[in-house]
PDB file of C-alpha atoms in Angstrom:
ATOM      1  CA  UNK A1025     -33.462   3.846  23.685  1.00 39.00           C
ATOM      2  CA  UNK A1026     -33.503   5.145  20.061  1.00 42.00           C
ATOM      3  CA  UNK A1027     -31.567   7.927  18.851  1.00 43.00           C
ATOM      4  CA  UNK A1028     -31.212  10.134  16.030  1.00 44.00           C
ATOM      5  CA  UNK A1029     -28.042  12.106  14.947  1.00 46.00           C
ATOM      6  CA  UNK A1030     -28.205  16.003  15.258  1.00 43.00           C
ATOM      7  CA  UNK A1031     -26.849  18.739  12.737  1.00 44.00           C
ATOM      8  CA  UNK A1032     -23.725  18.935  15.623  1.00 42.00           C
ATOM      9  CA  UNK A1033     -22.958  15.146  15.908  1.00 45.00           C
ATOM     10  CA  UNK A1034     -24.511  14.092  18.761  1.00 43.00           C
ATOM     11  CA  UNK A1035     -28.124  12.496  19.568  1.00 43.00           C
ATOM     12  CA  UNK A1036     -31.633  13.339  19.877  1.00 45.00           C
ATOM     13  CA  UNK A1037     -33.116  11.018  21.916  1.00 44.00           C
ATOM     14  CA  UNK A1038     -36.865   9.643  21.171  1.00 42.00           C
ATOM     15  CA  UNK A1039     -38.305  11.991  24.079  1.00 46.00           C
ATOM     16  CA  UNK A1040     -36.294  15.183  22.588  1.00 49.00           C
ATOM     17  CA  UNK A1041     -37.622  14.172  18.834  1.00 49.00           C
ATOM     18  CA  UNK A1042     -40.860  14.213  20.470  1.00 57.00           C
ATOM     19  CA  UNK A1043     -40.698  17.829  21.834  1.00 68.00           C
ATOM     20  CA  UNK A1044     -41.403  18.955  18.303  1.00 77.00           C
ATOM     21  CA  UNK A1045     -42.962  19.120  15.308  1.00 85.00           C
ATOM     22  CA  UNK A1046     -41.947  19.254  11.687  1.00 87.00           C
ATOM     23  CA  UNK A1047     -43.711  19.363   8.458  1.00 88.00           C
ATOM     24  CA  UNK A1048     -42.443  19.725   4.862  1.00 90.00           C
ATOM     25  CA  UNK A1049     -44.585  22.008   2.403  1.00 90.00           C
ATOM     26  CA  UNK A1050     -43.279  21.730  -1.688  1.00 90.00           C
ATOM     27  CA  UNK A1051     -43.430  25.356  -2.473  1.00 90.00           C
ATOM     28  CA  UNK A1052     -41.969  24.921  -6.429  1.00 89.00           C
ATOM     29  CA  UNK A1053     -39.994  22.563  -7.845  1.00 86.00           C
ATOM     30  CA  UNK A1054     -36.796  23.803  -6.310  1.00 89.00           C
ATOM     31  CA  UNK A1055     -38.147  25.267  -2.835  1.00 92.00           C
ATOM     32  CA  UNK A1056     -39.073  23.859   0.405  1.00 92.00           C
ATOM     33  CA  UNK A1057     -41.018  25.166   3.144  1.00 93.00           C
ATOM     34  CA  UNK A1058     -40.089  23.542   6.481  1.00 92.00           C
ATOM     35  CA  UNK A1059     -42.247  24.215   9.630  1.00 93.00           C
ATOM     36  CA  UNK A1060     -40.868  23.829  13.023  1.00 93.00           C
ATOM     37  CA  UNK A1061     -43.554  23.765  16.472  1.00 93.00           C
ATOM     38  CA  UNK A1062     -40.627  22.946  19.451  1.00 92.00           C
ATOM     39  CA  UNK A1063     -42.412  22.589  22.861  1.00 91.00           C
ATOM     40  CA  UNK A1064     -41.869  25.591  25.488  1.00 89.00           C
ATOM     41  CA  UNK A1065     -40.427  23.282  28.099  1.00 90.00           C
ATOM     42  CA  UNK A1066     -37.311  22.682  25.141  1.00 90.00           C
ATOM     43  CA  UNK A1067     -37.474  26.815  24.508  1.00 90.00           C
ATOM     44  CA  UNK A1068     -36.974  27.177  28.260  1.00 90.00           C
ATOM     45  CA  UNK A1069     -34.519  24.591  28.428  1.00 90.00           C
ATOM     46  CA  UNK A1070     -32.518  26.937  25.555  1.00 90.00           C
ATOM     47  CA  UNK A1071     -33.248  30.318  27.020  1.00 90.00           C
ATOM     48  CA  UNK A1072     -31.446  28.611  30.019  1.00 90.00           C
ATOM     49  CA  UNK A1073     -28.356  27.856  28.275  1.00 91.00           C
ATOM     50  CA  UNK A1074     -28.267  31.063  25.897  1.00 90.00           C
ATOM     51  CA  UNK A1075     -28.472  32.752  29.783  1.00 90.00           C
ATOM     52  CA  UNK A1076     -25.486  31.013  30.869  1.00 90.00           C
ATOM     53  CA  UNK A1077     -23.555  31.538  27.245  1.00 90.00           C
ATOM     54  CA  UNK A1078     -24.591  35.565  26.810  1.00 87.00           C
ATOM     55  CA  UNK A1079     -24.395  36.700  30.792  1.00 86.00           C
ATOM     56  CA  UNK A1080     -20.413  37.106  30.738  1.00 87.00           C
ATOM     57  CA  UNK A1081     -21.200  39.935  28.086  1.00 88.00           C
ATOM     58  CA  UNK A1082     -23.723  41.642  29.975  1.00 85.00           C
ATOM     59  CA  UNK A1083     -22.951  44.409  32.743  1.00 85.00           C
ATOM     60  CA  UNK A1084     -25.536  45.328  35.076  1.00 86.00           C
ATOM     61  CA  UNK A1085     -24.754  47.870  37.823  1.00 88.00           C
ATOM     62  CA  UNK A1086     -23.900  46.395  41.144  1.00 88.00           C
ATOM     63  CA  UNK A1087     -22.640  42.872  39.876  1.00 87.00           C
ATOM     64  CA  UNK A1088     -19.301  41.710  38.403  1.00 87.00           C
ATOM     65  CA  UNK A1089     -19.585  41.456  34.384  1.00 85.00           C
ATOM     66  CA  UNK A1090     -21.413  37.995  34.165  1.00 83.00           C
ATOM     67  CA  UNK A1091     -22.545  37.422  37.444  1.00 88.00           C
ATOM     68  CA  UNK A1092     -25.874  38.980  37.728  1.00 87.00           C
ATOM     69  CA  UNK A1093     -29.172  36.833  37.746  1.00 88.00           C
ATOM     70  CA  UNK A1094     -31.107  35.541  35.392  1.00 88.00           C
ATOM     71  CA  UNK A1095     -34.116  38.167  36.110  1.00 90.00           C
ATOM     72  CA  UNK A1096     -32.512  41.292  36.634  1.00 89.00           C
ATOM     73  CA  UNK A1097     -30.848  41.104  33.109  1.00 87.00           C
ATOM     74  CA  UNK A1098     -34.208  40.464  31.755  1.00 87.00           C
ATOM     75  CA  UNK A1099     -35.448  43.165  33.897  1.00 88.00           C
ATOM     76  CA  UNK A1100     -33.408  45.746  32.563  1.00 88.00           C
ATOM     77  CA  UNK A1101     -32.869  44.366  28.879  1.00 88.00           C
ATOM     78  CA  UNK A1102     -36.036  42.460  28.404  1.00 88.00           C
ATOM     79  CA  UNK A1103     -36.822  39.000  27.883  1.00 84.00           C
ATOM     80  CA  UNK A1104     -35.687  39.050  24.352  1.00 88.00           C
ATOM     81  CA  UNK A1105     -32.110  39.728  25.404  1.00 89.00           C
ATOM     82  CA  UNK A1106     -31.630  35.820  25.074  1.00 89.00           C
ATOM     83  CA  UNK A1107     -33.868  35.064  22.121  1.00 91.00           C
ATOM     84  CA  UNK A1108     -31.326  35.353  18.992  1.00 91.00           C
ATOM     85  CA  UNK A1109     -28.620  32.849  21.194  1.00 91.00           C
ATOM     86  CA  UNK A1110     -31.781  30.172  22.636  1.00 91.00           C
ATOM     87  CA  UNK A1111     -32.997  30.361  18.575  1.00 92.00           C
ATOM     88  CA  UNK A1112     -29.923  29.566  17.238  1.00 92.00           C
ATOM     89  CA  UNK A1113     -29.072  26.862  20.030  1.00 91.00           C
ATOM     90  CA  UNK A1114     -32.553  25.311  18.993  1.00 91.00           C
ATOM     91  CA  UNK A1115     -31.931  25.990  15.312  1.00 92.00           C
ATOM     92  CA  UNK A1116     -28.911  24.102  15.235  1.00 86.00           C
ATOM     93  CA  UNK A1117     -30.179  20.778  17.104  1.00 88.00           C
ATOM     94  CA  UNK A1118     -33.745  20.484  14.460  1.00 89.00           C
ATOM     95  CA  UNK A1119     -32.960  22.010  11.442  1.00 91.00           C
ATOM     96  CA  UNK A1120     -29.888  19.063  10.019  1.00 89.00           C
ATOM     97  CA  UNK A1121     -32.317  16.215  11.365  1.00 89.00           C
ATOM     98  CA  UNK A1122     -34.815  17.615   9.802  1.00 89.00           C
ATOM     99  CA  UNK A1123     -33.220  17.841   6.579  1.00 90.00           C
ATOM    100  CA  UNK A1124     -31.737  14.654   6.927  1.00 88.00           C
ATOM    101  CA  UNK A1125     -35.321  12.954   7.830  1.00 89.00           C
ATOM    102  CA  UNK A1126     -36.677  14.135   4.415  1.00 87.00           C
ATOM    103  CA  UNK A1127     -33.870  13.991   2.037  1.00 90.00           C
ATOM    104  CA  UNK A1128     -33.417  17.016   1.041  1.00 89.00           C
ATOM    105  CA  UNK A1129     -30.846  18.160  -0.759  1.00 91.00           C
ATOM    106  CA  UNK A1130     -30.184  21.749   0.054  1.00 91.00           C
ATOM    107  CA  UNK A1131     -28.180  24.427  -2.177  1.00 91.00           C
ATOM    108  CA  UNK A1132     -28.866  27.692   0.220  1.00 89.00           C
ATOM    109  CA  UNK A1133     -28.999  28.637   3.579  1.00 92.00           C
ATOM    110  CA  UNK A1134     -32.960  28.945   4.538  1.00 92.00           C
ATOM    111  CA  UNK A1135     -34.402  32.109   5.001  1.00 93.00           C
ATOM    112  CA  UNK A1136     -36.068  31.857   8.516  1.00 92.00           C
ATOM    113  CA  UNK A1137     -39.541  33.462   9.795  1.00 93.00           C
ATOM    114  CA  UNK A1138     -40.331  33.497  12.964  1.00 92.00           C
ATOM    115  CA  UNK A1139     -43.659  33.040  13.794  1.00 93.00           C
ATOM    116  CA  UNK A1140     -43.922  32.279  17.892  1.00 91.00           C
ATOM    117  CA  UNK A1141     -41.344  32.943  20.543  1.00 90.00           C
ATOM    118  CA  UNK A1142     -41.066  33.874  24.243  1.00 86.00           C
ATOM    119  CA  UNK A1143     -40.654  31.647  27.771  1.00 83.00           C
ATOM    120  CA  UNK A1144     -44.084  29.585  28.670  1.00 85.00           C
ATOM    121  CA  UNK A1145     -44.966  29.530  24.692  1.00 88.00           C
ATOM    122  CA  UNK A1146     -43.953  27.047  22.081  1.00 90.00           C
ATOM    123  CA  UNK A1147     -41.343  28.297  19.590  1.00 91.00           C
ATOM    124  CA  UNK A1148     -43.089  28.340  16.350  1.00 93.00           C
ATOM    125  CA  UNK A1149     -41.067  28.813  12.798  1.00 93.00           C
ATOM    126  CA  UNK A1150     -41.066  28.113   8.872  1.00 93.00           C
ATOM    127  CA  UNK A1151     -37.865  28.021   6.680  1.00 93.00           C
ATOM    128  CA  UNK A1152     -37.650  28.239   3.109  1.00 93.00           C
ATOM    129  CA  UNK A1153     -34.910  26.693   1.626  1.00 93.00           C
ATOM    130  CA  UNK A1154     -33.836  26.470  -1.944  1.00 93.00           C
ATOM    131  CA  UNK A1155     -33.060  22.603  -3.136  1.00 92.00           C
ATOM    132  CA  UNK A1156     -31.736  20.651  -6.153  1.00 91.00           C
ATOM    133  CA  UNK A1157     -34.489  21.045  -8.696  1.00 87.00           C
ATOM    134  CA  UNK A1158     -36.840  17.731  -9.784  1.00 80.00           C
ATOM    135  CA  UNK A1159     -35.552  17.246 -13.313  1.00 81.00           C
ATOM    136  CA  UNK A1160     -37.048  14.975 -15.996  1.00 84.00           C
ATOM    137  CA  UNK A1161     -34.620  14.158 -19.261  1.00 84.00           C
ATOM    138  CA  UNK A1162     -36.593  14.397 -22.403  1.00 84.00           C
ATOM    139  CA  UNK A1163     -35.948  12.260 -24.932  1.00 84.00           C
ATOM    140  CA  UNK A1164     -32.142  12.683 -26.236  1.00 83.00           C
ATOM    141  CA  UNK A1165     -31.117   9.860 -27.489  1.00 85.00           C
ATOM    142  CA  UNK A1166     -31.247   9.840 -31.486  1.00 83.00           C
ATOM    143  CA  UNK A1167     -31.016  13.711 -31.723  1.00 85.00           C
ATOM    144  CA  UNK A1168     -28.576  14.819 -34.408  1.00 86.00           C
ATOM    145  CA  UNK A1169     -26.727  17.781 -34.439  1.00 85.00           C
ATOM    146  CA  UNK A1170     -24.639  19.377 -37.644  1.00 86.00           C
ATOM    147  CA  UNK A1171     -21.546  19.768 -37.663  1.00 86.00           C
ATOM    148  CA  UNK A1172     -19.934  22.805 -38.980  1.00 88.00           C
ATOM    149  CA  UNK A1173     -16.382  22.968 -40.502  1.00 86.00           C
ATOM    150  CA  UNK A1174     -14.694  26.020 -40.983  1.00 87.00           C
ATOM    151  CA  UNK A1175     -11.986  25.931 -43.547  1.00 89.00           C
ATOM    152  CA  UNK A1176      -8.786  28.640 -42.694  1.00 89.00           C
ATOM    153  CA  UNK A1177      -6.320  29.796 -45.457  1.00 92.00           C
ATOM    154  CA  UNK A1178      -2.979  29.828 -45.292  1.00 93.00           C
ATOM    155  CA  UNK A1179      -3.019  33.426 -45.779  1.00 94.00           C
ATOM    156  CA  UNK A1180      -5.085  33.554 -42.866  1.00 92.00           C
ATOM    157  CA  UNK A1181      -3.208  31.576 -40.523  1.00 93.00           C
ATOM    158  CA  UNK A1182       0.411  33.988 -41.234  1.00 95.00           C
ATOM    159  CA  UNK A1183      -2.065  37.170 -40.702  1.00 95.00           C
ATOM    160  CA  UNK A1184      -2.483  35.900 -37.324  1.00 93.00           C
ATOM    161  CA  UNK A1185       1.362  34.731 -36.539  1.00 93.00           C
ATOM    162  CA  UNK A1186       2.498  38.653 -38.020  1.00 92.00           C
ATOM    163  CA  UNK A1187      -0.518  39.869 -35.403  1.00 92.00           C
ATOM    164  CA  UNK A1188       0.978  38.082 -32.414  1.00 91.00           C
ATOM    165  CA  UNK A1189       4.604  38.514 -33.527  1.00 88.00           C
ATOM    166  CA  UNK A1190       3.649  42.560 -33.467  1.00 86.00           C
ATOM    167  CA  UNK A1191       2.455  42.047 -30.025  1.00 84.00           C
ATOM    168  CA  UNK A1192       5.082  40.189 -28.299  1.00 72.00           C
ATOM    169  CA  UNK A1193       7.640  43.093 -29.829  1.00 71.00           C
ATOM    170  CA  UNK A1194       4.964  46.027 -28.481  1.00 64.00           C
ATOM    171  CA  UNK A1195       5.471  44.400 -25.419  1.00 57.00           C
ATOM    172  CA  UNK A1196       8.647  44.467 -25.105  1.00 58.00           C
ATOM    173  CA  UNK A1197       9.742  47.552 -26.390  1.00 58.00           C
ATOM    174  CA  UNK A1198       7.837  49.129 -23.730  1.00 56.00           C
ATOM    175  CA  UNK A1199       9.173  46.876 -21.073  1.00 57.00           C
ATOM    176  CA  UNK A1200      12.829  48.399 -19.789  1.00 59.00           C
ATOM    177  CA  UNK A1201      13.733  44.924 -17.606  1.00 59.00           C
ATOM    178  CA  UNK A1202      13.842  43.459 -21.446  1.00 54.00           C
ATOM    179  CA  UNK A1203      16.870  45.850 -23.027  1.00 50.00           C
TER     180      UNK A1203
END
């Protein structure tokens, strides 16, 4: 059985990494568009589990604070009462494999679009992320630069010892823990 390793540590098996779909658009030298298509079975399998995570916050008359049923909270708070907690459980398992599959080096947190979501439908959705820029070195070898020397005076040099020297004694004139 072949495995891969997920943003959280553990593994993705081959049927899992099969479940979806992920392709990598350039958008500029420095941006990435990433496009996710996870399989509704994998959605469902997430709604399930955000279900079990979110119900213990949920009160719905007639049952104890996280004891009533899948349906009637969806009943009375609509499907989407689960969708922000099932995305992010999703989120989290193809998002660092992704990254990691393509070698990208990412500087920002992706700015996420949702194209697709509810139960029975594949979750479709794009990220943009921002990445270390493709940089070419021009030629830099050889390239001379002038050096400038500025010459002080003595004269100079004691104008700015008297202007500290007047500072320092401002400063403590004015400060009483100093008398």
């Amino acid at each position: 059985k072949i495995a891969f390793w997920d943003f959280r540590g553990a593994t993705i098996t081959v049927e899992e990494h099969k479940s979806m779909s992920t392709t990598v658009e350039k958008i500029s030298s420095n941006k990435v568009k990433l496009s996710f298509d996870i399989d509704a079975a994998k959605f469902d399998e997430a709604m399930g589990k955000a279900y079990i995570k979110v119900r213990g916050q949920i009160a719905i008359p007639g049952f104890r604070k996280g004891h009533a049923p899948r349906k009637m909270i969806e009943n009375m708070y609509g499907e989407g009462v689960f969708y922000d907690e099932a995305f992010e459980l999703i989120f989290d398992e193809v998002y660092g494999p992704a990254i990691d599959e393509n070698k990208l080096e990412v500087v920002d947190r992706p700015q996420v679009d949702i194209q697709q979501i509810g139960t029975g439908k594949n979750l479709q959705f794009t990220c943009e992320v921002f990445v270390k820029p493709d940089v070419t070195l021009g030629e830099y070898k050889g390239v001379e630069v002038k050096r400038e020397h500025t010459l002080v005076t003595e004269d100079e040099v004691n104008a700015e010892i008297d202007r500290e020297d007047d500072m320092d004694s401002s400063a403590d004139a004015s400060d009483p823990s100093k008398k």
